[in-house]
Coordinates of C-alpha atoms and ligand atoms in Angstrom, one line a residue:
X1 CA -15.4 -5.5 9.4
X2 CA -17.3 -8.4 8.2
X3 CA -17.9 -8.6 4.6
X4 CA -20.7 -10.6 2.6
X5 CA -21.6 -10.9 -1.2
X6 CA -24.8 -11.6 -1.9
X7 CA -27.6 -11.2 -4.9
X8 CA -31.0 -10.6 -4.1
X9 CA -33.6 -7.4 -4.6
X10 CA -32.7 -4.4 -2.7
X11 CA -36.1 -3.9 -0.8
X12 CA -36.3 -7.3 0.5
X13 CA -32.9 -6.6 2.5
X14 CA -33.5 -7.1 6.3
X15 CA -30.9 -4.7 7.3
X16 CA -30.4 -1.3 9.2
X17 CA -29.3 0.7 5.8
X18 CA -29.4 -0.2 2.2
X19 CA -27.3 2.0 -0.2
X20 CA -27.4 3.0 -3.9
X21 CA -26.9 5.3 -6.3
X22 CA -28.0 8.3 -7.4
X23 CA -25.7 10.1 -10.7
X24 CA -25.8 13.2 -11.4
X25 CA -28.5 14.9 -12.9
X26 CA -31.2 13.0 -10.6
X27 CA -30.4 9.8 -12.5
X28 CA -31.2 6.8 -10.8
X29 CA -28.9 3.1 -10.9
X30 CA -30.5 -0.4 -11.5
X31 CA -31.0 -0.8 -7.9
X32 CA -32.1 2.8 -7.0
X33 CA -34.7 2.3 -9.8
X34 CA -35.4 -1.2 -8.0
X35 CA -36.2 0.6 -5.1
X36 CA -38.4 3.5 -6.3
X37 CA -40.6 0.8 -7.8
X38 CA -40.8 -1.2 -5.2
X39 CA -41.8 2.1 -2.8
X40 CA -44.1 3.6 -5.4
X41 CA -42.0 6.2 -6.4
X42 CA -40.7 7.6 -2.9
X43 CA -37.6 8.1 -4.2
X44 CA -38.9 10.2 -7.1
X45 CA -40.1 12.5 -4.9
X46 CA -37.5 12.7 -2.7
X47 CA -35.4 14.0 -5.8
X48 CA -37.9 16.1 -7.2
X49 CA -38.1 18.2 -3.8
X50 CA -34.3 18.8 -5.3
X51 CA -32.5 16.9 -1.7
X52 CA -30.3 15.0 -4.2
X53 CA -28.8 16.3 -7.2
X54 CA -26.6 13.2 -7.5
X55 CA -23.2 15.0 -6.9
X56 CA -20.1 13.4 -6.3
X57 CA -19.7 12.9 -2.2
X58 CA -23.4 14.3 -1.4
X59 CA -25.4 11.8 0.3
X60 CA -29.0 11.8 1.6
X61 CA -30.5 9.2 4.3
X62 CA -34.1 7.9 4.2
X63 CA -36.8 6.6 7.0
X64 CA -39.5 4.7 6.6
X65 CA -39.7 3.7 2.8
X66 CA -42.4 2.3 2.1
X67 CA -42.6 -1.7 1.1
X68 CA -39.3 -2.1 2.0
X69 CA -37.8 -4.4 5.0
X70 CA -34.5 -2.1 5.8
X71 CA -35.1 0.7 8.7
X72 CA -33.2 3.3 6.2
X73 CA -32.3 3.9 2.2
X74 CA -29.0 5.8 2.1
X75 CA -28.5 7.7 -1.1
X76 CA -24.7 8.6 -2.3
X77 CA -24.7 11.0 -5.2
X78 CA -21.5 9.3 -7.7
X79 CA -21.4 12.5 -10.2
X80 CA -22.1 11.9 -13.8
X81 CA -22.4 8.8 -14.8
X82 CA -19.9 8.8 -17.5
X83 CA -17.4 9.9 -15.9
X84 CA -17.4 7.2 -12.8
X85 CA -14.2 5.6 -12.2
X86 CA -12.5 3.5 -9.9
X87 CA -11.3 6.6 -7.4
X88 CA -14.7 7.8 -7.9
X89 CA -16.1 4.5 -6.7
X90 CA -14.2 4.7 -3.6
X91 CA -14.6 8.0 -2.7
X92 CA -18.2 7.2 -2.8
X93 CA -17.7 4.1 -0.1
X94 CA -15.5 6.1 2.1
X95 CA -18.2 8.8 2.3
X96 CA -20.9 6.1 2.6
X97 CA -19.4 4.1 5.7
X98 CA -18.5 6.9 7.9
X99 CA -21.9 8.0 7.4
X100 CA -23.4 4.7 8.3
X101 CA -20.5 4.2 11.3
X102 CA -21.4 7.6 12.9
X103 CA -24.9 7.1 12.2
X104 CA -26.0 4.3 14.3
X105 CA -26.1 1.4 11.5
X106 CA -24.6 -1.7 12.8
X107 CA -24.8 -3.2 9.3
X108 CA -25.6 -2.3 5.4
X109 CA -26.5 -3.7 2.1
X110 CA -24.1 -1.7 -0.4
X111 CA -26.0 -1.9 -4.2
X112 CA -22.7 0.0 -5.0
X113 CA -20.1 -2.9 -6.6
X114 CA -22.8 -3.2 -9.3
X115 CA -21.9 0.7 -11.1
X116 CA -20.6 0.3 -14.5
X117 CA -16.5 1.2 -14.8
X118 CA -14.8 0.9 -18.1
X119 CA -12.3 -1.8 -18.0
X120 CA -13.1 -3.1 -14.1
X121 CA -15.2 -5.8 -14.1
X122 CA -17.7 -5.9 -11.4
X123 CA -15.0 -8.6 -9.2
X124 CA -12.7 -5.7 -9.5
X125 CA -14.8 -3.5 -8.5
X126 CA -16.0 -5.5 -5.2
X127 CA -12.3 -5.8 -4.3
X128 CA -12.4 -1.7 -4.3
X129 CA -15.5 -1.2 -2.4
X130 CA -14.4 -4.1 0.7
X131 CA -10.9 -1.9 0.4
X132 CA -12.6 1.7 0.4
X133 CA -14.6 0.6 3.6
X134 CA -11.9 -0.8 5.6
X135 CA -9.8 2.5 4.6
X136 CA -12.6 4.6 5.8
X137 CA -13.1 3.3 9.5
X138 CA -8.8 2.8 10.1
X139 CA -7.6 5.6 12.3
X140 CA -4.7 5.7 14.7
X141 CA -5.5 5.8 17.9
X142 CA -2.7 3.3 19.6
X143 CA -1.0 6.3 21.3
X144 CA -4.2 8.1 22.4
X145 CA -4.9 7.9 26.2
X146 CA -8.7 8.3 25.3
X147 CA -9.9 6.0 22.4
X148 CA -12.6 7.0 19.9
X149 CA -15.2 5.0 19.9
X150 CA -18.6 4.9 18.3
X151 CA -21.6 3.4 20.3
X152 CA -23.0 1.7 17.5
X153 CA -20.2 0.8 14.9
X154 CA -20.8 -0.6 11.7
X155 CA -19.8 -4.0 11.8
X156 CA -20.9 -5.9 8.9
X157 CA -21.5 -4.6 5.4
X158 CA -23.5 -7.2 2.5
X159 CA -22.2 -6.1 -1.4
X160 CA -25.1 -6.8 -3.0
X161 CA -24.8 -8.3 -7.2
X162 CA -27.3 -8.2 -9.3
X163 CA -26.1 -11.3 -11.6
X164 CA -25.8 -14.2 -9.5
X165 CA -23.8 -15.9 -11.9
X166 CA -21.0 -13.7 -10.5
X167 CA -20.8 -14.5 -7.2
X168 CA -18.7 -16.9 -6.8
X169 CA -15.6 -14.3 -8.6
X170 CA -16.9 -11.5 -5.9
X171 CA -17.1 -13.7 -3.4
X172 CA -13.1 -14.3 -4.1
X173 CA -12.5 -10.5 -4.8
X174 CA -14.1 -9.6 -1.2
X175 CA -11.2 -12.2 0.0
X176 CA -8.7 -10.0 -1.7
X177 CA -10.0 -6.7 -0.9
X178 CA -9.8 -8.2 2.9
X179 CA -6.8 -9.0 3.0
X180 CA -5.2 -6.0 0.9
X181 CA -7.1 -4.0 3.2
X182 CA -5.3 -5.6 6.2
X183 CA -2.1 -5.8 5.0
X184 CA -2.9 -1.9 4.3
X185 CA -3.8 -1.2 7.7
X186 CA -0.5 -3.0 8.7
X187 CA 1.6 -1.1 6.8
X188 CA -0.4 1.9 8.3
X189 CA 0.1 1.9 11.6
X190 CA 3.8 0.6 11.5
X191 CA 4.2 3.6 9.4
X192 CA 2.4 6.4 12.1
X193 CA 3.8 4.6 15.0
X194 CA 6.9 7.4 16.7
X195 CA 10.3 6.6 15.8
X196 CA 11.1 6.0 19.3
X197 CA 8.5 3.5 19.7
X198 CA 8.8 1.6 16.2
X199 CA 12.8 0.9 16.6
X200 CA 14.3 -1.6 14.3
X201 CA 14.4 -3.6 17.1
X202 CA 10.2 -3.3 16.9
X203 CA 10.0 -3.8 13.5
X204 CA 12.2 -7.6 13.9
X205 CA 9.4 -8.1 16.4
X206 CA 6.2 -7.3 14.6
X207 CA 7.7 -9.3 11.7
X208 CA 8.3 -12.4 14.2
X209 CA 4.9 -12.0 15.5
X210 CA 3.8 -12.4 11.9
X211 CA 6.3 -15.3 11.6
X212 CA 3.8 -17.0 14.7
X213 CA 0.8 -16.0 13.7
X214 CA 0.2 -16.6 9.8
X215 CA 0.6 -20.3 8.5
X216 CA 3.7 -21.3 6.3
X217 CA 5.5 -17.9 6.8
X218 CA 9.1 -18.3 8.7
X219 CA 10.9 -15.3 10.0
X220 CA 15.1 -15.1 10.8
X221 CA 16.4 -11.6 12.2
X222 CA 20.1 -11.2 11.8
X223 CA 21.8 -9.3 14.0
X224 CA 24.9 -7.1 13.6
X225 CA 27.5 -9.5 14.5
X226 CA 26.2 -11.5 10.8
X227 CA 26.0 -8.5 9.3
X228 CA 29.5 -8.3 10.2
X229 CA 30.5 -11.8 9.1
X230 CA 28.7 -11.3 5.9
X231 CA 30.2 -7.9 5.8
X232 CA 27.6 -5.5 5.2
X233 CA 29.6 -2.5 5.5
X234 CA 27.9 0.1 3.7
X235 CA 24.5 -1.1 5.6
X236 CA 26.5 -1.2 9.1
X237 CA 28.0 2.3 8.3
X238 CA 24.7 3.5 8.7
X239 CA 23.6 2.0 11.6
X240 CA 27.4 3.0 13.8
X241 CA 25.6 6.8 14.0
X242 CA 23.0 5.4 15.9
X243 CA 22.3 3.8 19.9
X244 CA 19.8 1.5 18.5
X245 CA 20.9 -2.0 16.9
X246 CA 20.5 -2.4 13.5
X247 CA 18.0 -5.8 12.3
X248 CA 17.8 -7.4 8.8
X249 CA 14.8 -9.1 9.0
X250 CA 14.5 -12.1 6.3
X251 CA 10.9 -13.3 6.2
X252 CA 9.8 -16.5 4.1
X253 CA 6.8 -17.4 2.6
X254 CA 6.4 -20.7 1.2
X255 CA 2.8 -21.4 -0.4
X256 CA 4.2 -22.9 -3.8
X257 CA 6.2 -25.9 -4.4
X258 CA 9.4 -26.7 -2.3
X259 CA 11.7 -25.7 -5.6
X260 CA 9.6 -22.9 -7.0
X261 CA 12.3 -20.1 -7.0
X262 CA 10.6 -17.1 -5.0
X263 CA 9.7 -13.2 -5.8
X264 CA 11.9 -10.9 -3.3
X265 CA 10.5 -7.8 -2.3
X266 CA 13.2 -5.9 0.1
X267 CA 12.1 -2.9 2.1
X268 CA 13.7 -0.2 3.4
X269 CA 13.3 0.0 7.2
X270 CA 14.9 3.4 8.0
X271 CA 13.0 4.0 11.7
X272 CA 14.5 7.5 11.3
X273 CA 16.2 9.4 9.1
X274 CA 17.8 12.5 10.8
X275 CA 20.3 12.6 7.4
X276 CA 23.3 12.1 9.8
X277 CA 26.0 14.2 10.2
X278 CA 24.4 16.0 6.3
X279 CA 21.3 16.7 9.2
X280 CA 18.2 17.7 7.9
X281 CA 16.8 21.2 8.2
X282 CA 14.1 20.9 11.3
X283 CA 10.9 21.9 9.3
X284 CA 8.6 18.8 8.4
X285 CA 11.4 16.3 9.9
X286 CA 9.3 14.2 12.1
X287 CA 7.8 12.7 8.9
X288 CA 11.3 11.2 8.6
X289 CA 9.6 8.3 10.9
X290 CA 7.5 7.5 7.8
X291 CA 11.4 6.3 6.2
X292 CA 10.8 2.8 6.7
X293 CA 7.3 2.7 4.8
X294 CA 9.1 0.3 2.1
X295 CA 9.5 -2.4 5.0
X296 CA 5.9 -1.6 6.4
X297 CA 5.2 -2.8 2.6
X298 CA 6.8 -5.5 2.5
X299 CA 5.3 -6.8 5.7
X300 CA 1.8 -5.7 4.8
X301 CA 2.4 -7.3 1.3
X302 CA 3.9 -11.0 2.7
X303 CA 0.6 -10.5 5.1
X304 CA -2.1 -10.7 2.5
X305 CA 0.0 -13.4 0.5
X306 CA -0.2 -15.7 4.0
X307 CA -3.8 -14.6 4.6
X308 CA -4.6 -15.5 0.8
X309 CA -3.0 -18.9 1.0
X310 CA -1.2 -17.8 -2.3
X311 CA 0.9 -20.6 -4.0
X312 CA 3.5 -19.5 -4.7
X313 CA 6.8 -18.4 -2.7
X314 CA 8.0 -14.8 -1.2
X315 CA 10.6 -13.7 0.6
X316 CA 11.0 -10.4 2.0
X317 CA 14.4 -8.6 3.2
X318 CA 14.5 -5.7 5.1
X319 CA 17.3 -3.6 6.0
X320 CA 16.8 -1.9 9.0
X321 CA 18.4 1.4 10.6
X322 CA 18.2 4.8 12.2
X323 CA 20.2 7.8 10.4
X324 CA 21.4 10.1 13.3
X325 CA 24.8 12.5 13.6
X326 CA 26.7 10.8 16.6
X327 CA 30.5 10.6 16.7
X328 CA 30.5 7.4 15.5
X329 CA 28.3 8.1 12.6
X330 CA 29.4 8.0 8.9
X331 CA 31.1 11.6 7.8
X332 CA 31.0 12.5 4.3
X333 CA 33.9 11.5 2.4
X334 CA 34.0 8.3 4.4
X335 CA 34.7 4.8 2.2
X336 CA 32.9 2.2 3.2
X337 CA 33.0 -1.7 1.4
X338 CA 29.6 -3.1 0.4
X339 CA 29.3 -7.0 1.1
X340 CA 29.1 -6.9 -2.8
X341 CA 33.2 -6.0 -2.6
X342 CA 32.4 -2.7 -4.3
X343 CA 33.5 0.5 -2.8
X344 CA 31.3 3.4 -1.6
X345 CA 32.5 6.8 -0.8
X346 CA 29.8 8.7 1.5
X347 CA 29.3 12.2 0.1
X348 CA 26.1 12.4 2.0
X349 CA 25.2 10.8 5.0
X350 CA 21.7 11.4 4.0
X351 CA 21.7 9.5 0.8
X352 CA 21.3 6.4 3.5
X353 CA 18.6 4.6 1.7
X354 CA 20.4 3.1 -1.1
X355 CA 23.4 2.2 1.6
X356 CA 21.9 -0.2 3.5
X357 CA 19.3 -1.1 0.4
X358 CA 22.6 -2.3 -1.6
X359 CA 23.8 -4.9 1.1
X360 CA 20.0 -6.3 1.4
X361 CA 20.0 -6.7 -2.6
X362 CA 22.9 -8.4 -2.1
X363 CA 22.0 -10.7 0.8
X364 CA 18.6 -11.7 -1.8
X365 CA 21.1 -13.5 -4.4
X366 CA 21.1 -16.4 -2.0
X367 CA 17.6 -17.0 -2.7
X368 CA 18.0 -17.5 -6.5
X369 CA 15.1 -15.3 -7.1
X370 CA 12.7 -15.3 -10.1
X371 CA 12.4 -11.2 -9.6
X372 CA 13.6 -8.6 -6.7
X373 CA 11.4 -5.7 -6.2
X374 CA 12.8 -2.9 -3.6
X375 CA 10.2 -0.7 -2.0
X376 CA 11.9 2.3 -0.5
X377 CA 11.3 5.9 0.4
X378 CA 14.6 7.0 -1.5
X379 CA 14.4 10.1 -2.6
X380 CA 12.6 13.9 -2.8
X381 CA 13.7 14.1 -6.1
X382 CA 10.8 11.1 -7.2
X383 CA 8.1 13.4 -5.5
X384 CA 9.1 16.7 -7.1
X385 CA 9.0 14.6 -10.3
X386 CA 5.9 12.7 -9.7
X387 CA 4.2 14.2 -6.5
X388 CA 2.1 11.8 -4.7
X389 CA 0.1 9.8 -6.4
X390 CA 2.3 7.3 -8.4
X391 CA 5.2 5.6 -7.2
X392 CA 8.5 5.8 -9.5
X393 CA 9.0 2.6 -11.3
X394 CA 12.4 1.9 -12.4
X395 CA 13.7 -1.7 -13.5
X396 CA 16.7 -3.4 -15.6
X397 CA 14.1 -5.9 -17.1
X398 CA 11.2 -4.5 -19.4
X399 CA 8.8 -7.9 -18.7
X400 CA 9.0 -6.8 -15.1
X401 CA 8.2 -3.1 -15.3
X402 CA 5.4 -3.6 -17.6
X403 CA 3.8 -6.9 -14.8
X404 CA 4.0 -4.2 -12.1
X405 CA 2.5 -0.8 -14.2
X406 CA -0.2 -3.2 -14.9
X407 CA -0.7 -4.3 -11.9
X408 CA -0.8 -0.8 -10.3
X409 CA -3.7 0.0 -12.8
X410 CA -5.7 -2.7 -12.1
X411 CA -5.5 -2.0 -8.5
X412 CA -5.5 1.6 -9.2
X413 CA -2.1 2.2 -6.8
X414 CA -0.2 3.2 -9.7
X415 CA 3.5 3.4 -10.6
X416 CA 5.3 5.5 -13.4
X417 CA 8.3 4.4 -15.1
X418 CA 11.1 6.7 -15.4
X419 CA 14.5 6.1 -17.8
X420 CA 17.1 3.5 -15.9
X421 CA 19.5 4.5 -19.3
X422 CA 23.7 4.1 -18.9
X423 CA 23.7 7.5 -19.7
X424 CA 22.6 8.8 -16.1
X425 CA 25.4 6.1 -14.1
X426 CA 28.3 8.4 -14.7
X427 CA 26.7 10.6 -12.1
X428 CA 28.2 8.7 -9.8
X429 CA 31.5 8.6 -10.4
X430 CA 34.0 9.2 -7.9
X431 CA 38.0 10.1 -7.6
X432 CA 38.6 7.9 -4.5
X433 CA 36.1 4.7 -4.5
X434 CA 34.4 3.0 -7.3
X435 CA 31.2 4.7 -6.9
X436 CA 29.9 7.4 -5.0
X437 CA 26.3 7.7 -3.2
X438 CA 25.3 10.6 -4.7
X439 CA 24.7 12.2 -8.1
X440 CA 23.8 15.4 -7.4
X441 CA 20.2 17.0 -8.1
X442 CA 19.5 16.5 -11.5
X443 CA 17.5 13.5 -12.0
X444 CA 17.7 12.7 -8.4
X445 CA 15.1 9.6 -8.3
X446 CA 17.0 7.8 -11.4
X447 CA 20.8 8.2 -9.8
X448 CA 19.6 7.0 -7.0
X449 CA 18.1 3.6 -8.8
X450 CA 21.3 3.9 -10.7
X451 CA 23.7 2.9 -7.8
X452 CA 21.2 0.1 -6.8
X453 CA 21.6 -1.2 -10.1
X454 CA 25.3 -1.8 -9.5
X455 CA 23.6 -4.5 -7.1
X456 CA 21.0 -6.4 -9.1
X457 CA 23.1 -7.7 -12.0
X458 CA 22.1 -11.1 -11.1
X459 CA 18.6 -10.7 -11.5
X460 CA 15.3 -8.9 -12.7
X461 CA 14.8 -6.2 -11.0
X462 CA 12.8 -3.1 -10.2
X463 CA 12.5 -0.2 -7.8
X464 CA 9.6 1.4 -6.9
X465 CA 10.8 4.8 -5.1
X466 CA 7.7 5.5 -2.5
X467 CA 8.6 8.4 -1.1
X468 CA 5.6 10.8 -2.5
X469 CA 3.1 7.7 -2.1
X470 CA 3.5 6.3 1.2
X471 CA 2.4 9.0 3.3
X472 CA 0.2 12.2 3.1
X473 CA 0.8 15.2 4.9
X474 CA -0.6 17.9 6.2
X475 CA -4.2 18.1 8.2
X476 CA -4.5 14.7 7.2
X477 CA -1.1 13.5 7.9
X478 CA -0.8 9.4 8.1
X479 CA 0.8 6.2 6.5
X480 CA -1.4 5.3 2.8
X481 CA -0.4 1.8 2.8
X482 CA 0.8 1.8 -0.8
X483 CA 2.0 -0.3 -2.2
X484 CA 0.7 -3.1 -0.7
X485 CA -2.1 -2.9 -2.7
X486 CA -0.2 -3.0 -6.1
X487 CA 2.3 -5.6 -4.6
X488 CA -0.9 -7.5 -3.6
X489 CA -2.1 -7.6 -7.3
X490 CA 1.3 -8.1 -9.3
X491 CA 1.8 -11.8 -6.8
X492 CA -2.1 -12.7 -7.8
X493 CA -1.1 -12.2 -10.8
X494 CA 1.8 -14.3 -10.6
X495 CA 0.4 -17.1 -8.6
X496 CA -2.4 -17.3 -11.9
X497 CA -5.5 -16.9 -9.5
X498 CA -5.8 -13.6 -11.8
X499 CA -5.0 -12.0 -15.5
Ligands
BES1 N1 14.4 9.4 3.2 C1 15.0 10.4 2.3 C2 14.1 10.7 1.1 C3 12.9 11.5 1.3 C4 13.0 12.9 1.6 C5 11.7 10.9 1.3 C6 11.8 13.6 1.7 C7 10.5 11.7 1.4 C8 10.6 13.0 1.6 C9 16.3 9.9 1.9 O1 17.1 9.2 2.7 C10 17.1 11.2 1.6 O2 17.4 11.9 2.5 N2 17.4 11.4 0.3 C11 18.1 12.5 -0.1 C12 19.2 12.1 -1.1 C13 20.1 13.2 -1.5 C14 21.0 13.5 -0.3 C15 21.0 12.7 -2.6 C16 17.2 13.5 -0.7 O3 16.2 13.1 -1.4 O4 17.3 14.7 -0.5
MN2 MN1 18.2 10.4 4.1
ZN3 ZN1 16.0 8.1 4.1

């Protein structure tokens, strides 16, 4: 999709749809009013005939309005207008552009970045509406033998502003909305693709093709023999349960200076999680594809920072592995050595995440980095805690935590923070190794941050636990995308281009 911001008065747009607002009773935005004047009151009596309440989702297209230059006036009802709000906002685009995609408009002029929001200015707000309309058109079709396709998509959508004076900020928050929204779709469709399609053989592959593509971003898979050297035991346990050769996959951005220390964001890239020899039950296990959704995040995240030209540095690590029973595979009560030295006894082989997370922390100290964020889809103790809409925020540095809840909320892809106290490490405790990698059910989410903890001592830290957040399921079943979006917003905010 092409985006454009632009100010200007709605009826004088040359273009197949224009689109405002209508709240809820009947009450009209600046640019609806705009247009009612300019038409002699069409719209008034379109709304008086009662076609448009002005509920939330409801919308209402329009012909041949008079004095204006557009062929059609969509209406989108946004509820009341004190309670509008950034979800509300794009719920309101979605709605709007699959109208206008299915509908024959090969283009639009959205009066919609323009609604009032408490605490979103309106450059916030155009980032929302250019990410709401890419969301609504992505679907996955890549494995479809027949393609969906509409005869006349919408391919180019104006945001129309009121103040001029603001342009040039939207102009920059349509930038970021575009390239959240593509490293989004990224992240999507890496997520939906099959586990026996996205390998972690694929995954070292779409990052290299990244690596060729995007401009100052270098990509370096290792392969097992280093992760032998380096002895990454506790990661390579994982991987001896499956045929499939493991990958850590060490991306590098460099848009800051050449001595600017970097933020690490390491994913984890489990292509499938079976649980091993502790196998799952069968019910709802082919979502188990979605276990690599932190890597997905990190690649969709180190996307938009290329696309963005962002100036500062990034480097992403991700860990990737299958989790199947096979002879080989890890049994519990094994021992295995983590390249940190510290020993690991397996009492689940399902409780994978954290093993091959806690050699990639490790593997990060070499880049001296200013902060280490892990994405990872660790455990179903954070969505029984949580459920799916924020991610579980746990860090060992305070500054940290509070830069990333921030930056969820401004983004709206929010996070939560949950307790990371001493208190919950004796958990893991075990009789034959210096830690075990479980600590049983209570506070499931925070053991499991616990034992990465024993792994970032050496700098700031936090884990985001995705694993109610990166994925719906159900009807809709599909990859969200999240966090890029949040990730997205906490390295703007570091690089300064935003407060
Ligand atoms: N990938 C799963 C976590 C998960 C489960 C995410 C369900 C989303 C939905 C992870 O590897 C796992 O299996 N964790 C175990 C840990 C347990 C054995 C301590 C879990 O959460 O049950
Ligand atoms: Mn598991
Ligand atoms: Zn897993």
């Amino acid at each position: 999709m092409e985006f454009h911001v632009k100010g200007g008065n709605p009826e004088k747009q040359r273009t197949a749809c224009v689109v405002v607002a209508v709240y809820e009773p009947r009450k009209f935005s600046a640019a609806a009013v705009q247009l009612d004047q300019a038409s002699d009151g069409f719209l008034t009596n379109v709304v008086r005939r009662g076609d448009m309440e002005g509920k939330l989702g409801q919308t209402l297209m329009l012909f041949n309005v008079p004095n204006c230059q557009c062929d059609r006036v969509l209406l989108v009802g946004c509820g009341r207008e004190r309670e509008f709000s950034l979800p509300r906002l794009r719920q309101v685009v979605t709605t709007a552009t699959k109208a206008l995609d299915s509908g024959g408009s090969t283009d639009a002029v959205y009066c919609l970045a323009d609604l009032a929001i408490k605490g979103h200015e309106t450059a916030s707000r155009v980032t929302q509406v250019v990410m709401a309309a890419e969301g609504a058109l992505y679907h996955f079709d890549a494995l479809k033998s027949t393609k969906q396709s509409q005869r006349r998509p919408l391919r180019k959508i104006v945001l129309n502003i009121a103040n001029r004076d603001e342009l040039p900020a939207c102009e920059q928050a349509a930038r970021e909305g575009q390239a959240i929204a593509n490293g989004v779709a990224l992240a999507r469709e890496l997520g939906n693709l099959p586990g026996n399609v996205c390998t972690p053989t694929y995954l070292a592959n779409a990052a290299l093709k990244m690596g060729k593509r995007l401009k100052r971003l270098k990509v370096q898979i290792l392969e097992q023999a280093e992760m032998e050297k380096l002895g990454m035991g506790a990661l390579l346990s994982v991987a001896r349960g499956s045929r499939e050769p493991p990958k850590l996959i060490v991306l590098q951005y460099r848009g800051g200076a050449k001595d600017d220390k970097p933020v690490a964001l390491v994913g984890k890239g489990l292509t499938f999680d079976a649980g091993g020899i502790s196998l799952k039950p069968a019910p709802a296990m082919d979502e188990m594809k979605y276990d690599m959704c932190g890597a997905a995040g990190v690649l969709g995240a180190i996307h938009a920072c290329a696309e963005l030209a962002l100036p500062i540095n990034v480097v992403g690590v991700i860990p990737s592995s299958e989790n199947l029973p096979d002879g080989a595979a890890n049994k519990p009560g094994d021992i295995v050595t983590s390249m940190s030295g510290q020993t690991i006894e397996v009492l689940n082989t399902d409780a994978e995440g954290r093993l091959i997370l806690c050699d990639a922390l490790t593997y990060t100290e070499r880049f001296e980095p200013t902060a280490v964020i892990d994405l990872a889809t660790l455990t179903g103790a954070c969505v029984i805690a949580l459920g799916n809409h924020a991610h579980g925020l746990m860090s060992n540095h305070a500054p940290l935590a509070h830069e990333l809840l921030t930056a969820g909320r401004a983004i709206h892809d929010r996070a939560w923070e949950l307790p990371l106290w001493d208190e919950y490490q004796d958990q893991l405790d075990s009789n034959f190794a210096d830690m075990a990698n479980i600590g049983g059910r209570e506070g499931g989410a925070i053991t499991a941050a616990c034992f990465l903890s024993r792994y970032t001592k050496k700098f700031h830290w936090a884990h985001l636990d995705i694993a109610g957040t990166a994925w719906v399921s159900g009807k809709e079943k599909g990859g969200t995308g999240r966090p890029v979006p949040l990730l997205v917003q906490f390295l703007l905010q570091r690089a300064g281009t935003k407060h």
